[in-house]
N, CA and C atoms as an extended XYZ file, in Angstrom:
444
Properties=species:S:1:pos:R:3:atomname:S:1:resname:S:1:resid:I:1 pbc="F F F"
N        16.172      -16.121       68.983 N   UNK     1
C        15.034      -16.685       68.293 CA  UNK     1
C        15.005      -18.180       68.588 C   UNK     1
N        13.838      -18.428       68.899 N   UNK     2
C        13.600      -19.965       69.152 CA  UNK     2
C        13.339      -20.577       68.394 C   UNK     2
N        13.530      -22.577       68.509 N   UNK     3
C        13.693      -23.117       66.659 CA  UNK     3
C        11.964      -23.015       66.492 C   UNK     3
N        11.501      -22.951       67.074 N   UNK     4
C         9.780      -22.256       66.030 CA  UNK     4
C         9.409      -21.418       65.603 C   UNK     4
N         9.912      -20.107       66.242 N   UNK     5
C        10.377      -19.211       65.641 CA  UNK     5
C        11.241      -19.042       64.153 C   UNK     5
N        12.314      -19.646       64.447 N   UNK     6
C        13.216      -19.664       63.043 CA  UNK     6
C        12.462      -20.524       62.111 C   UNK     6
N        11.310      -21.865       62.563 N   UNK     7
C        10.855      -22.286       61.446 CA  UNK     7
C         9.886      -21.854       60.846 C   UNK     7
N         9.455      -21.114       61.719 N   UNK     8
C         8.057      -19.764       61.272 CA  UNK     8
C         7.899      -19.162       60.000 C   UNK     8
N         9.522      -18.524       60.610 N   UNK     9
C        10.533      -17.441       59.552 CA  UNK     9
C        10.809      -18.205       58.188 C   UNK     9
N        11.098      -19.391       58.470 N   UNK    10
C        11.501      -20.377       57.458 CA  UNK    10
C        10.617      -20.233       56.032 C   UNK    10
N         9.262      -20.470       57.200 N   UNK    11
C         8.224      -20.830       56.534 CA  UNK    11
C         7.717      -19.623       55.531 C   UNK    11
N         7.726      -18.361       56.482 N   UNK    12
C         7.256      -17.357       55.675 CA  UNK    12
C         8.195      -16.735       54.563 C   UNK    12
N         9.278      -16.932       54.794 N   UNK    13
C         9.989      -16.833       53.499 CA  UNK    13
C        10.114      -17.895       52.380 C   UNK    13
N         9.408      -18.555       52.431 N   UNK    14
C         9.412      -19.772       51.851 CA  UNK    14
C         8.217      -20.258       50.708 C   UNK    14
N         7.226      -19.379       51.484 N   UNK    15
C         5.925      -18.937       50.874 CA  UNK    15
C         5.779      -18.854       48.961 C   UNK    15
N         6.806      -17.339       48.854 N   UNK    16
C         6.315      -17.133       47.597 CA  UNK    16
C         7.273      -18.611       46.594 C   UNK    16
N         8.053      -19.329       47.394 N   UNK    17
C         8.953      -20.269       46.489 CA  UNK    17
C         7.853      -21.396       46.254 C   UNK    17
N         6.497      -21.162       46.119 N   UNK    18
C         6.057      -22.555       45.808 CA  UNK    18
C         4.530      -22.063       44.861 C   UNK    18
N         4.206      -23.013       43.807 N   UNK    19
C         3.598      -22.593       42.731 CA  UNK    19
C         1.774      -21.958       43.478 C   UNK    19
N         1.390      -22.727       44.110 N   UNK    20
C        -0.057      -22.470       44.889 CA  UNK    20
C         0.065      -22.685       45.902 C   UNK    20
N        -0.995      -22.168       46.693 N   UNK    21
C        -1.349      -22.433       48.049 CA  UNK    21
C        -2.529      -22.585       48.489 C   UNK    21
N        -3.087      -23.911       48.552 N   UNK    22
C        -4.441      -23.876       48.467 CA  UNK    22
C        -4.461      -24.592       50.213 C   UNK    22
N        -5.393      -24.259       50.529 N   UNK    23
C        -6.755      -24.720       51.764 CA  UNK    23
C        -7.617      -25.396       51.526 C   UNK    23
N        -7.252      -26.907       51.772 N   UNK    24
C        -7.819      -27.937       51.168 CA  UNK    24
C        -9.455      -28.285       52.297 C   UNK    24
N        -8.712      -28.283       53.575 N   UNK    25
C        -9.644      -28.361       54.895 CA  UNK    25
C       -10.617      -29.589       54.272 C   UNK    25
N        -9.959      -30.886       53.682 N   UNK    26
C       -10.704      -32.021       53.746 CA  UNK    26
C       -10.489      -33.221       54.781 C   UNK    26
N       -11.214      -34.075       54.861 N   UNK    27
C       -11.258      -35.036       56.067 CA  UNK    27
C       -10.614      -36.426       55.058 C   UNK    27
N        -9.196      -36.938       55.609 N   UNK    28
C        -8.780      -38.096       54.930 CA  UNK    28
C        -8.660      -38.762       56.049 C   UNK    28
N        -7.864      -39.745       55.404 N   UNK    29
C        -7.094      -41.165       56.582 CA  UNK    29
C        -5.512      -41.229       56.027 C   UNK    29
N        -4.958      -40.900       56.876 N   UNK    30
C        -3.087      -41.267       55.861 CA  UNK    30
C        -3.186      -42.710       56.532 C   UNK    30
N        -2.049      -42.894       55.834 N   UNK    31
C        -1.383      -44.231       55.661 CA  UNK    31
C        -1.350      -44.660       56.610 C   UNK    31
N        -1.341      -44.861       58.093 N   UNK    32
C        -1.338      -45.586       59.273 CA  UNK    32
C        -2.532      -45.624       59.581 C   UNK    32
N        -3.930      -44.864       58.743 N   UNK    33
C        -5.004      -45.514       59.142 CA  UNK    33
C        -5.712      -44.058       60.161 C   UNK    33
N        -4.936      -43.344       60.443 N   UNK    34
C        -5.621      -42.280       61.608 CA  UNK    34
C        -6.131      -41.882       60.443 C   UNK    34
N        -7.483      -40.947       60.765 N   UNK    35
C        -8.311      -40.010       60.319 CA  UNK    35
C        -7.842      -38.467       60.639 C   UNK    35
N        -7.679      -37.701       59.789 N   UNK    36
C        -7.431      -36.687       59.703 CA  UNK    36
C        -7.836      -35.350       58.871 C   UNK    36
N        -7.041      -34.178       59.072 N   UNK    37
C        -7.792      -33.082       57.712 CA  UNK    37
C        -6.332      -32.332       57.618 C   UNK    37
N        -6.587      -32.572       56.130 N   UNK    38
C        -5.513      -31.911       55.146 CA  UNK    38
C        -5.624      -30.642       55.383 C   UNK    38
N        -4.516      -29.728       55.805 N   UNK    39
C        -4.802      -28.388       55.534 CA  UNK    39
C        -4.100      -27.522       54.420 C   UNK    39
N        -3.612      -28.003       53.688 N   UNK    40
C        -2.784      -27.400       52.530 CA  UNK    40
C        -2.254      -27.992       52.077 C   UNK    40
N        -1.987      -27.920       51.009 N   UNK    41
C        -1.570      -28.428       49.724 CA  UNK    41
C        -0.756      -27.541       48.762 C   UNK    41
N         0.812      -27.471       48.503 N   UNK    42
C         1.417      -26.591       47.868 CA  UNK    42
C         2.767      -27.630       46.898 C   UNK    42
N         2.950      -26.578       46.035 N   UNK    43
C         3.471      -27.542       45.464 CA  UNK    43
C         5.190      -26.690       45.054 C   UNK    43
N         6.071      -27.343       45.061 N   UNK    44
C         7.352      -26.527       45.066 CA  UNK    44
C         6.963      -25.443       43.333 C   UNK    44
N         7.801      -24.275       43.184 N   UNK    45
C         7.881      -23.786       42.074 CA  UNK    45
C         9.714      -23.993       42.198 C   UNK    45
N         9.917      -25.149       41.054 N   UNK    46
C        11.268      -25.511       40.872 CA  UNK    46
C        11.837      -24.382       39.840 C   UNK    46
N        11.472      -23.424       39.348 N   UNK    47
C        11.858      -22.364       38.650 CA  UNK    47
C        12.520      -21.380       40.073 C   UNK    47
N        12.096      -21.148       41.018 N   UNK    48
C        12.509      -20.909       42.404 CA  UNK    48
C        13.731      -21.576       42.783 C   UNK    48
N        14.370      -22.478       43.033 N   UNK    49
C        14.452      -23.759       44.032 CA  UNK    49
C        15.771      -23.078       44.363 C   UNK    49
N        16.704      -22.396       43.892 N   UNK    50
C        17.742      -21.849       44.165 CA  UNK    50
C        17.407      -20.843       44.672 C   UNK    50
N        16.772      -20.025       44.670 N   UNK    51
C        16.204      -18.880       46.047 CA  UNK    51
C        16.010      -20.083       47.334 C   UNK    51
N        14.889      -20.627       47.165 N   UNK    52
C        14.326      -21.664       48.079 CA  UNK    52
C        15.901      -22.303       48.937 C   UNK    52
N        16.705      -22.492       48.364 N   UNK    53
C        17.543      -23.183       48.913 CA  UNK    53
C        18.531      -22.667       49.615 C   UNK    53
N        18.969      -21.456       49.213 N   UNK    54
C        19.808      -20.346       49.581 CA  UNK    54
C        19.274      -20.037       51.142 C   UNK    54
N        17.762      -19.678       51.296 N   UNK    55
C        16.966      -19.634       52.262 CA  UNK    55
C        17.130      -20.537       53.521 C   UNK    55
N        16.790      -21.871       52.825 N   UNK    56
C        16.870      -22.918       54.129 CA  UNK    56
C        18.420      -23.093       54.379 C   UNK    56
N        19.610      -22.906       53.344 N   UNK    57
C        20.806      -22.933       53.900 CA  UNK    57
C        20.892      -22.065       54.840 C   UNK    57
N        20.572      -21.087       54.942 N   UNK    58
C        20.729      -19.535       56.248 CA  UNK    58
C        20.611      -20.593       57.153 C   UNK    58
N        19.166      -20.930       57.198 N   UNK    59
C        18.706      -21.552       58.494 CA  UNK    59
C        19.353      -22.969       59.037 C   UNK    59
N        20.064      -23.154       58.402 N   UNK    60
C        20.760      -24.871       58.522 CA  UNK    60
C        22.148      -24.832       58.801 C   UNK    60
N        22.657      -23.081       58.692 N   UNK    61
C        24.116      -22.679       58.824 CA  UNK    61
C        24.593      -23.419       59.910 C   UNK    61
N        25.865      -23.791       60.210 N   UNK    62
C        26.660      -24.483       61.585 CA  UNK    62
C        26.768      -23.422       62.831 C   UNK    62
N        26.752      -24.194       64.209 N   UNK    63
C        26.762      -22.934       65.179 CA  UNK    63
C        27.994      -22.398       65.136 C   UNK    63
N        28.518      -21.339       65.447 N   UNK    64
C        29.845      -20.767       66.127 CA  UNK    64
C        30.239      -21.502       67.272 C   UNK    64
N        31.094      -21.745       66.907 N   UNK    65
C        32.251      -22.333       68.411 CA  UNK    65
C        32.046      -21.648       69.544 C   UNK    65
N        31.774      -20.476       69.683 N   UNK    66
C        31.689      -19.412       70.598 CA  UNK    66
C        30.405      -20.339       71.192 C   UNK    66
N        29.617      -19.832       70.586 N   UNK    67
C        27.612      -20.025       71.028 CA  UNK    67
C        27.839      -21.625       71.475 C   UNK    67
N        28.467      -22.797       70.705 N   UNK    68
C        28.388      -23.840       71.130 CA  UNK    68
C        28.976      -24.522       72.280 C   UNK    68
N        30.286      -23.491       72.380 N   UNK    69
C        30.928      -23.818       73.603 CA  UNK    69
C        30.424      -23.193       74.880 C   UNK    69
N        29.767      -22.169       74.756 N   UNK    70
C        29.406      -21.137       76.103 CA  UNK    70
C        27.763      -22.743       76.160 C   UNK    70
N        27.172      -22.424       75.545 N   UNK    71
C        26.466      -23.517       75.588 CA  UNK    71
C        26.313      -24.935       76.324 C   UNK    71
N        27.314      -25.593       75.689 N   UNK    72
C        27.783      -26.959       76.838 CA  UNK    72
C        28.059      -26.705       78.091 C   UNK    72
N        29.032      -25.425       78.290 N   UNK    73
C        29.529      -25.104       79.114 CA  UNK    73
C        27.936      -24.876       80.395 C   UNK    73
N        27.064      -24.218       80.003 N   UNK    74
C        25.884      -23.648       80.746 CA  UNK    74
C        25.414      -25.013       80.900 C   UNK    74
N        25.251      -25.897       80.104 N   UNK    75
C        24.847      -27.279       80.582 CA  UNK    75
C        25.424      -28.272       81.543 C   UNK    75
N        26.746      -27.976       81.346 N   UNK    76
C        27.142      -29.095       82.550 CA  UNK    76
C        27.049      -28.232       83.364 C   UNK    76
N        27.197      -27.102       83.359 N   UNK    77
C        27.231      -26.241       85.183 CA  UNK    77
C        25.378      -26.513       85.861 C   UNK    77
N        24.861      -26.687       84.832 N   UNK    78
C        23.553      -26.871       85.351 CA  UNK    78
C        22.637      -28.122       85.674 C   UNK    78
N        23.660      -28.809       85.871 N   UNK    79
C        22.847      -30.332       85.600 CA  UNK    79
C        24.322      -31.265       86.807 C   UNK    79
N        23.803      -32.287       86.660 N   UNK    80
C        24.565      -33.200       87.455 CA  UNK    80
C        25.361      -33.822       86.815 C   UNK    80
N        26.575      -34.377       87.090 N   UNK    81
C        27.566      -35.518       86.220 CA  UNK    81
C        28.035      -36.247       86.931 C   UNK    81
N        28.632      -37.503       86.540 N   UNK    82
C        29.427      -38.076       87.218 CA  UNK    82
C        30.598      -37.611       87.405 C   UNK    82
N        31.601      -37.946       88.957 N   UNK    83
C        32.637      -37.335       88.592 CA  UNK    83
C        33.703      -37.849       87.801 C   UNK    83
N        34.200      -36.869       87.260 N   UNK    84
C        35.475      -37.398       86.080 CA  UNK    84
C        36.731      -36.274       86.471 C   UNK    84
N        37.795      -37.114       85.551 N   UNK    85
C        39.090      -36.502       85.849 CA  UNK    85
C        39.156      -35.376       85.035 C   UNK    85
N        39.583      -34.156       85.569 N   UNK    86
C        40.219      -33.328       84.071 CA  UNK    86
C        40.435      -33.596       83.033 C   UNK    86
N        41.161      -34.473       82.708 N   UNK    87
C        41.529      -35.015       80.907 CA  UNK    87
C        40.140      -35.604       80.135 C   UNK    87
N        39.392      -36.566       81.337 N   UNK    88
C        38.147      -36.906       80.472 CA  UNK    88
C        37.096      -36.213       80.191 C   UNK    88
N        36.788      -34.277       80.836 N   UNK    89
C        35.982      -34.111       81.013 CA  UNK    89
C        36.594      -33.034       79.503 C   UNK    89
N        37.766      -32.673       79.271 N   UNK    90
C        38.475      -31.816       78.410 CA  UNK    90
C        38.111      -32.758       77.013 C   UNK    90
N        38.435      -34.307       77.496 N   UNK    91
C        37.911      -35.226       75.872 CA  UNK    91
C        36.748      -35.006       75.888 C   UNK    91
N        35.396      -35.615       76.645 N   UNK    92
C        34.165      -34.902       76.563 CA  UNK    92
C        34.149      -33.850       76.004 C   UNK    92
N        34.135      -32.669       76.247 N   UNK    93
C        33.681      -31.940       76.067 CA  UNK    93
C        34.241      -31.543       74.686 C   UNK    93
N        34.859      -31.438       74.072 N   UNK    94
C        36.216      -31.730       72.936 CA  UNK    94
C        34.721      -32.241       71.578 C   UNK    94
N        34.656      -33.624       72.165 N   UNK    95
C        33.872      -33.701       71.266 CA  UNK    95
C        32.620      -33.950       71.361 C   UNK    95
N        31.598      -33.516       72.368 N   UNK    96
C        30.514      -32.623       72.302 CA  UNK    96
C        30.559      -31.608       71.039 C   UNK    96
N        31.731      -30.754       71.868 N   UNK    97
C        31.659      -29.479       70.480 CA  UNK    97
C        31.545      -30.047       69.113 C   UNK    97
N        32.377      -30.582       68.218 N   UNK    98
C        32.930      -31.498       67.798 CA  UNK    98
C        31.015      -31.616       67.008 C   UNK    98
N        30.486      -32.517       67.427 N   UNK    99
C        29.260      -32.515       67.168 CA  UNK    99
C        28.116      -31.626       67.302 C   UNK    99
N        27.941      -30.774       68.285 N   UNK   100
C        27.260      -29.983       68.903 CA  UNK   100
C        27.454      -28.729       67.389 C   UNK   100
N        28.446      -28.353       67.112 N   UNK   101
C        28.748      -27.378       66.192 CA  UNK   101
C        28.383      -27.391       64.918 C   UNK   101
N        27.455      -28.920       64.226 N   UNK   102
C        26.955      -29.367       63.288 CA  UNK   102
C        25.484      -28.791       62.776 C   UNK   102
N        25.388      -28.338       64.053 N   UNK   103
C        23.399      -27.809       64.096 CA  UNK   103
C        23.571      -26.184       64.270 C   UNK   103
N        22.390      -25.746       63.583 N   UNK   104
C        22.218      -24.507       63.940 CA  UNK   104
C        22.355      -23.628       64.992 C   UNK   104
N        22.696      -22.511       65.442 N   UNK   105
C        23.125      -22.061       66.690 CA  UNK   105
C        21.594      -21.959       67.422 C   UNK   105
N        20.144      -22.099       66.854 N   UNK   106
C        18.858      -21.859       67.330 CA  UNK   106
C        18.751      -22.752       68.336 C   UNK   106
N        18.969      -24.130       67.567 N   UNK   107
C        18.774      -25.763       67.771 CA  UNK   107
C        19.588      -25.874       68.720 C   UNK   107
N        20.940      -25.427       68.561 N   UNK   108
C        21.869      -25.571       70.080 CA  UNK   108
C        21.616      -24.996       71.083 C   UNK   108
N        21.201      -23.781       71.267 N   UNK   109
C        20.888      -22.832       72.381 CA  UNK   109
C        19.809      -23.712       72.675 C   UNK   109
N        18.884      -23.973       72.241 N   UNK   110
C        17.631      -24.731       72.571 CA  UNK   110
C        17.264      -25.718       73.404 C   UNK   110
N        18.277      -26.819       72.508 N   UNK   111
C        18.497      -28.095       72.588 CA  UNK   111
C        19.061      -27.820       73.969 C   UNK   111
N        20.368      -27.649       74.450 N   UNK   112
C        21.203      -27.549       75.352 CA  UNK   112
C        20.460      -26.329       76.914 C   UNK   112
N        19.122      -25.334       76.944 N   UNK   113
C        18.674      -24.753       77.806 CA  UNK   113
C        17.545      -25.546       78.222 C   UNK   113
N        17.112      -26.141       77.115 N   UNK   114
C        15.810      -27.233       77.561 CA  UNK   114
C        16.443      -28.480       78.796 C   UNK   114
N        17.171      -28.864       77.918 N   UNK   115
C        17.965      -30.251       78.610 CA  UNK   115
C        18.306      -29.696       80.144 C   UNK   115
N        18.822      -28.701       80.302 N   UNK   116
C        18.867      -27.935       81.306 CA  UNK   116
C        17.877      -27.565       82.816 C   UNK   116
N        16.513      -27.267       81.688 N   UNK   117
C        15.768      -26.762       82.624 CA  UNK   117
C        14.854      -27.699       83.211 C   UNK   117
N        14.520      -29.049       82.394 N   UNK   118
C        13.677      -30.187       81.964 CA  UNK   118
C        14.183      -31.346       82.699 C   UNK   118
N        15.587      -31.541       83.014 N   UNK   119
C        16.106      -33.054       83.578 CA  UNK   119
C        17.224      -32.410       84.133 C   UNK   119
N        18.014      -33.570       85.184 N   UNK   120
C        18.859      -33.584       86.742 CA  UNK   120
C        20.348      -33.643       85.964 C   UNK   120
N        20.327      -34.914       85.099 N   UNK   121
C        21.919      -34.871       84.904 CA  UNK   121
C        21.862      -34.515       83.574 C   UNK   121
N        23.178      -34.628       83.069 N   UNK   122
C        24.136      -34.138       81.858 CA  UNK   122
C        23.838      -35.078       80.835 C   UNK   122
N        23.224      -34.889       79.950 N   UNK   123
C        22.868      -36.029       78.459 CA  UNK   123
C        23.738      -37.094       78.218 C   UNK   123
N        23.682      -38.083       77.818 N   UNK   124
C        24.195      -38.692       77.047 CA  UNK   124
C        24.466      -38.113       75.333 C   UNK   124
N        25.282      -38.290       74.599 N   UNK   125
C        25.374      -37.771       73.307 CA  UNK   125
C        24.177      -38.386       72.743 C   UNK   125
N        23.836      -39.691       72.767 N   UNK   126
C        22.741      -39.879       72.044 CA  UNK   126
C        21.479      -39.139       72.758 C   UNK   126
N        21.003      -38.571       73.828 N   UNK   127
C        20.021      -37.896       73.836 CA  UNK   127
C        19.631      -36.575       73.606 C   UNK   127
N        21.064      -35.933       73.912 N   UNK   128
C        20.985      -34.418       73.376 CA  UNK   128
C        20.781      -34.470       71.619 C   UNK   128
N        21.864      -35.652       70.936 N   UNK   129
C        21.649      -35.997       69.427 CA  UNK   129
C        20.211      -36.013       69.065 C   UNK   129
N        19.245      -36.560       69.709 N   UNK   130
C        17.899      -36.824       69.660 CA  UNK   130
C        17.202      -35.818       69.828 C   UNK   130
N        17.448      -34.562       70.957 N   UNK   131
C        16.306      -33.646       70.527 CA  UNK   131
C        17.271      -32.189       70.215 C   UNK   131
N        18.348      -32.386       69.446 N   UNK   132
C        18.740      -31.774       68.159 CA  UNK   132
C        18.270      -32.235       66.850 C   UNK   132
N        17.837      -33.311       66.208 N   UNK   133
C        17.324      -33.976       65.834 CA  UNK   133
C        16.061      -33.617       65.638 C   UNK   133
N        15.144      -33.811       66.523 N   UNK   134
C        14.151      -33.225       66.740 CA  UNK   134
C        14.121      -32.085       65.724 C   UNK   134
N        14.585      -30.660       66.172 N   UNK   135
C        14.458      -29.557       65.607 CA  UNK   135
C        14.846      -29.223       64.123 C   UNK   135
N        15.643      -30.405       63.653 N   UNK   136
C        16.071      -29.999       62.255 CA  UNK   136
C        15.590      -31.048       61.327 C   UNK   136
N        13.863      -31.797       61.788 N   UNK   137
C        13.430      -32.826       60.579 CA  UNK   137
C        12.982      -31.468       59.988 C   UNK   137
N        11.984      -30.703       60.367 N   UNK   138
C        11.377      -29.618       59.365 CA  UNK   138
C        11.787      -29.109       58.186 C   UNK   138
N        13.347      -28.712       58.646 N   UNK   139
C        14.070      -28.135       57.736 CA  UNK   139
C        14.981      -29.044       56.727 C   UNK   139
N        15.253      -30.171       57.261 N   UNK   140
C        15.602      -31.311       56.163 CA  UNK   140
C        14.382      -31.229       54.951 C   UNK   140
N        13.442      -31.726       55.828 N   UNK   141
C        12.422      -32.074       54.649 CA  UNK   141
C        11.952      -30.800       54.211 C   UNK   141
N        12.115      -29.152       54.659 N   UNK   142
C        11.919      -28.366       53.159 CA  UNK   142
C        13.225      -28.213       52.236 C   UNK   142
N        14.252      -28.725       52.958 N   UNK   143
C        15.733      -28.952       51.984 CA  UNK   143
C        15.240      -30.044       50.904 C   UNK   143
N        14.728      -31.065       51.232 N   UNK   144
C        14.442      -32.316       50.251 CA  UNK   144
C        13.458      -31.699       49.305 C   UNK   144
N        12.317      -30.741       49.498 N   UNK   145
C        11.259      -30.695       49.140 CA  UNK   145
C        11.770      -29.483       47.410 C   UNK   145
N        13.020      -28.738       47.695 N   UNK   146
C        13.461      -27.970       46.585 CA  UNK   146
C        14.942      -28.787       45.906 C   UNK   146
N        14.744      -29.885       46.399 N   UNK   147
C        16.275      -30.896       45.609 CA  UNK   147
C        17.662      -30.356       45.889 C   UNK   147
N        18.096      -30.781       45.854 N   UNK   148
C        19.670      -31.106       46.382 CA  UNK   148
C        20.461      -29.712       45.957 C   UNK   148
């Protein structure tokens, strides 16, 4: 399952955890001034929020070591690196995992086949960090949206 997929899923289970669901389809301006149209408007049902939360935890679970390591592994074989010695490529990769194992197994498979198919060499941690990142604002902010 792909992370739009899983946020789909997210979403549709997520549905009955909130008091209305209305279809607003009005024409505003947010805060930076663009013009836009609201399409819904819902509001949490905090009598819920522990279903609600149980939910987005599934989806926020940590990857398996397994999935994260076969993972990196498919990435550096597919991309370019500089060369390095055995020991540095064993620390690399060490803690790749290390981090990599923090995100969902969706977001990793993702994150790590895109990077793959999309660009020549091997990420930097801060760029793979960035579009892992990417895939898990959604689900932060329906984590924020049913409280802690």
């Amino acid at each position: 399952m792909s992370p739009i997929q899983a946020d789909d899923l997210l979403e549709a289970l997520l549905t009955p955890c909130y008091e209305r669901w209305t279809a607003l389809s009005k024409t505003t301006v947010f805060p930076e001034g663009i013009p836009g149209t609201e399409l819904e408007h819902r509001r949490p049902d905090m009598s819920r929020a522990t279903e609600a939360r149980a939910i987005i935890e599934t989806f926020m679970a940590p990857c398996p070591t397994k999935i994260a390591s076969r993972e990196l592994t498919r990435l550096r074989l597919m991309t370019k690196a500089r060369a390095e010695q055995g020991a540095d490529v064993d620390l690399m990769a060490a803690a790749y995992l290390d981090e990599v194992r923090l995100y969902p197994p969706d977001v990793v498979v993702d994150a790590c086949r895109s990077w793959a198919r999309d660009q020549i060499f091997f990420p930097a941690w801060a760029e793979l960090k960035t579009s892992l990142e990417g895939w898990m604002a959604y689900r932060r902010r329906m984590s924020t949206v049913f409280g802690p």
